[in-house]
Amino acid sequence: MTVSLVARAPAHVDTKAPLRVALVGNPNSGKTAMFNALTGARQKVANYAGVTVERKEGRLIAPDGAPVVVVDLPGTYSLRARSPDEVVTRDAVLGRLEGEVPPDAVICVADATNLRLVLRLALELRSVGRPVVLALNMIDIAERQGLAIDQAALSAALGMPVVATVATRRRGMEALVAAARAAAASSGGAGDRWTEPSASDLRDLHHGAERILKATVRPPKRPDTWSGRLDGVLLHPVAGLVILLALLFVMFQAVFIGAKPIMDLISGGFAALSAGVAHVLPPGILRSLICDGIIAGVGSVVVFLPQITILFLFIILLEDAGYMARAAFLMDKLMGGAGLHGRAFIPLLSSFACAIPAIMATRVIDQKRDRFTTIMVAPLMTCSARIPVYTLIISAFVPQRTLLGVISLQGLVFFGLYAAGIVSALLVAVVMRKVFWRGASEPFLMELPAYKMPDAVNVARGVIQRGQIFLRRAGTIILSMMVLVWFLSTVPGPPLGATRAAIDYSFAGMIGHAIEPVMAPVGFSWQMAVALIPGMAAREVAVGALATVYAVSGESAANLGANLAHHWSLASALAFLAWYVFAPQCASTLGVVKRETNSWRWPIILFAYMAALAYGSAFIVYQTAVALGAG
Amino acid sequence: MIIVIENLAALVPPLTAAVPSRSTTDMPLPDRPIVALGEQRRGFGGVVAGLRFESTPKAGGVSNAELERRLLEMGFVEGARVEILHEGLIGRDPIAVRLDDMRVAMRRREACCVLIRPGARP
């Protein structure tokens, strides 16, 4: 904390203020690895004020004991900002970012094997008038390829110090820091001459970069042929898709099955904790708050941590290996039909497990429009929390019959519910594009980086950071939502000698009764309406809530199913299923959407449109079923 | 700002004539017909001759000036060497191209804005 306070004073006035260095570079230049190598574990990840762009800051201590603050800025090809991330990079470099101290020096991180575009960026950075140092990263790979760079000539041509580095092995880090400090100290200050480059400026800069490249770099003797050979298979129209599907299959097996034992352990742990607390505290509102509200609430979110960890392990591995861009290439046409970006594919698939990691994973999409559209449709994918509800209703109402001798009718309904989720997600994406972005679709233009072996330390750090972000969210916004839901379902308590279920006397019960007339056209009884309220905590909680309102003892699914079959008409049951395809009630998802979009606007839109779709589809299903005689 | 090269656009032959035959590769570079990258097939190679934009942008999201700068930033600058490496399964879209010493994925819609002089760089 004190660091940021000290740093708010202009660095050149207070000589004790730490030097501030910003990392700028093309995507895939090894910038994150460089940031990790420079700062190690001394990192803070947060969001920039007012935007959803991740802010990564770390500290290092130079050999002489002087502290240096390093800020990792989002990757960019130019200071001409095209996305919110790139706006942050531009404004941070120009010193225009509100609440941020301008950097004393900029380190331009370059992939030594792919210099053309980054040299143009370096030329552009030079016009900002801040001291710039070029880090020739991955110099080991360049040397292995027989690529020769005349560093002295390159430094002279660019007018900035050049330092060769290998971030993954921490080679050249001290020299880089020394060069940045020297550059910052000797800066006379050429003044900010940067203006947004026009097309002809870009051409001039590009040709300038080409001239420098030709004069200082000898092309590789043994160029990387592996990437080309791998692409021959991985981008093959048929083989590539088969491999992608196989990879996804393994990934989801790991997410569902691999995470299961740890998830059981976590939920068991929370149950034991709750039992322990219940043993100590006397029965009453406090015990209920701690056990049923806080412990159960946090437990129901933390239980997803293993799934999130495994999912992000795969996503970061694929991203760092350079495969994610290939997956986007293979899927772009399919996703593009709905106006989504190819990169939206992985987050949407993750959404079959849970919408929370899916929404967090949309950070791989650079463009705000594409990212927000993906966030808004991700909760329509059938998440694993809907499965208990589907299973309960289907087994109670859909007869165990086979069609054409092989197709199970129950399985068919199950499949239909999944398909309804997917189709509606694609349709909503199309509508969203028309309504919010006026039909605009971003150009698909993406570098396919060379394949690289992911670095274990960097992958581990990335996974741990995702886990921390998730837990911080679970600890704040999601927890408070859980407590609110608990409050609604518990308070006020039942009077003495109550005959009906306790929840019936609570605010949730009152809301259920109040909305009963509204829910009548879709065939929902007041019990069903009441069960929707605690279902806000997590969709599968509705099963337990139904058991509570129908006062079913033992909570056995078969028992409850028989009970429901007795109380509900088939039309009501089908309407309940139709409702659950859209089911807006998941407080955690709404909380995460709020966090990721940094505004209440999007979660409100999400809740409103999902509620409208849920009501509309339940209405159509119920009325049709009644008309067909299933009422 | 916007480079709408109308006379160049007129030079672009229809799709069927776009694939260079053996004979055109032997012609000196300036004499070969200029074609749009977005209309070519896998294996096609050439040198960027310019960028061309329809008067009403097809890519509704961004203006022509913006698209031009994005293409330039990615390296589609006059003189750059281009080769189509891969095509997608459906409608042969998107395409993966080698652009000088890097690889780029793009949709054909955007690739149609890139004009190519077929053949090798002299």
mmCIF file of C-alpha atoms in Angstrom, chain B residues 53-111:
data_model
loop_
_atom_site.group_PDB
_atom_site.id
_atom_site.type_symbol
_atom_site.label_atom_id
_atom_site.label_comp_id
_atom_site.label_asym_id
_atom_site.label_seq_id
_atom_site.Cartn_x
_atom_site.Cartn_y
_atom_site.Cartn_z
ATOM 1 C CA PHE B 53 -12.140 -0.969 -50.303
ATOM 2 C CA GLU B 54 -15.729 -0.970 -51.460
ATOM 3 C CA SER B 55 -17.364 2.422 -51.241
ATOM 4 C CA THR B 56 -19.901 0.975 -48.777
ATOM 5 C CA PRO B 57 -18.034 -1.115 -46.237
ATOM 6 C CA LYS B 58 -19.112 -4.761 -46.079
ATOM 7 C CA ALA B 59 -17.510 -5.219 -42.714
ATOM 8 C CA GLY B 60 -20.148 -3.218 -40.861
ATOM 9 C CA GLY B 61 -18.160 -3.027 -37.635
ATOM 10 C CA VAL B 62 -15.389 -0.742 -38.742
ATOM 11 C CA SER B 63 -14.937 1.964 -41.332
ATOM 12 C CA ASN B 64 -12.766 1.503 -44.395
ATOM 13 C CA ALA B 65 -10.113 3.784 -42.932
ATOM 14 C CA GLU B 66 -10.034 1.679 -39.763
ATOM 15 C CA LEU B 67 -9.869 -1.613 -41.661
ATOM 16 C CA GLU B 68 -7.074 -0.245 -43.831
ATOM 17 C CA ARG B 69 -5.029 0.680 -40.775
ATOM 18 C CA ARG B 70 -5.651 -2.703 -39.153
ATOM 19 C CA LEU B 71 -4.448 -4.482 -42.270
ATOM 20 C CA LEU B 72 -1.381 -2.225 -42.395
ATOM 21 C CA GLU B 73 -0.650 -2.820 -38.720
ATOM 22 C CA MET B 74 -0.751 -6.569 -39.299
ATOM 23 C CA GLY B 75 1.808 -6.113 -42.077
ATOM 24 C CA PHE B 76 -0.275 -6.068 -45.276
ATOM 25 C CA VAL B 77 1.903 -3.301 -46.686
ATOM 26 C CA GLU B 78 2.766 -2.920 -50.373
ATOM 27 C CA GLY B 79 5.648 -5.239 -51.202
ATOM 28 C CA ALA B 80 4.920 -7.804 -48.494
ATOM 29 C CA ARG B 81 5.086 -11.428 -49.591
ATOM 30 C CA VAL B 82 1.862 -13.417 -49.119
ATOM 31 C CA GLU B 83 0.994 -17.095 -49.508
ATOM 32 C CA ILE B 84 -2.250 -18.901 -48.630
ATOM 33 C CA LEU B 85 -1.327 -21.839 -46.367
ATOM 34 C CA HIS B 86 -4.659 -23.187 -45.145
ATOM 35 C CA GLU B 87 -8.383 -22.850 -45.708
ATOM 36 C CA GLY B 88 -11.265 -23.461 -43.322
ATOM 37 C CA LEU B 89 -13.649 -26.384 -43.789
ATOM 38 C CA ILE B 90 -16.884 -24.501 -44.491
ATOM 39 C CA GLY B 91 -16.766 -22.283 -47.565
ATOM 40 C CA ARG B 92 -12.931 -22.441 -47.447
ATOM 41 C CA ASP B 93 -13.182 -19.625 -44.920
ATOM 42 C CA PRO B 94 -11.271 -18.297 -42.986
ATOM 43 C CA ILE B 95 -7.802 -18.551 -44.499
ATOM 44 C CA ALA B 96 -4.365 -18.785 -42.924
ATOM 45 C CA VAL B 97 -1.694 -16.895 -44.844
ATOM 46 C CA ARG B 98 2.043 -16.564 -44.569
ATOM 47 C CA LEU B 99 2.780 -12.845 -44.508
ATOM 48 C CA ASP B 100 6.536 -12.264 -44.863
ATOM 49 C CA ASP B 101 7.911 -14.255 -41.924
ATOM 50 C CA MET B 102 4.748 -14.531 -39.840
ATOM 51 C CA ARG B 103 1.407 -16.322 -40.120
ATOM 52 C CA VAL B 104 -1.956 -14.579 -40.036
ATOM 53 C CA ALA B 105 -5.546 -15.888 -39.908
ATOM 54 C CA MET B 106 -8.253 -13.784 -41.570
ATOM 55 C CA ARG B 107 -11.710 -14.048 -43.063
ATOM 56 C CA ARG B 108 -12.060 -13.908 -46.838
ATOM 57 C CA ARG B 109 -14.205 -10.799 -46.459
ATOM 58 C CA GLU B 110 -11.197 -8.875 -45.135
ATOM 59 C CA ALA B 111 -8.788 -10.662 -47.466
#
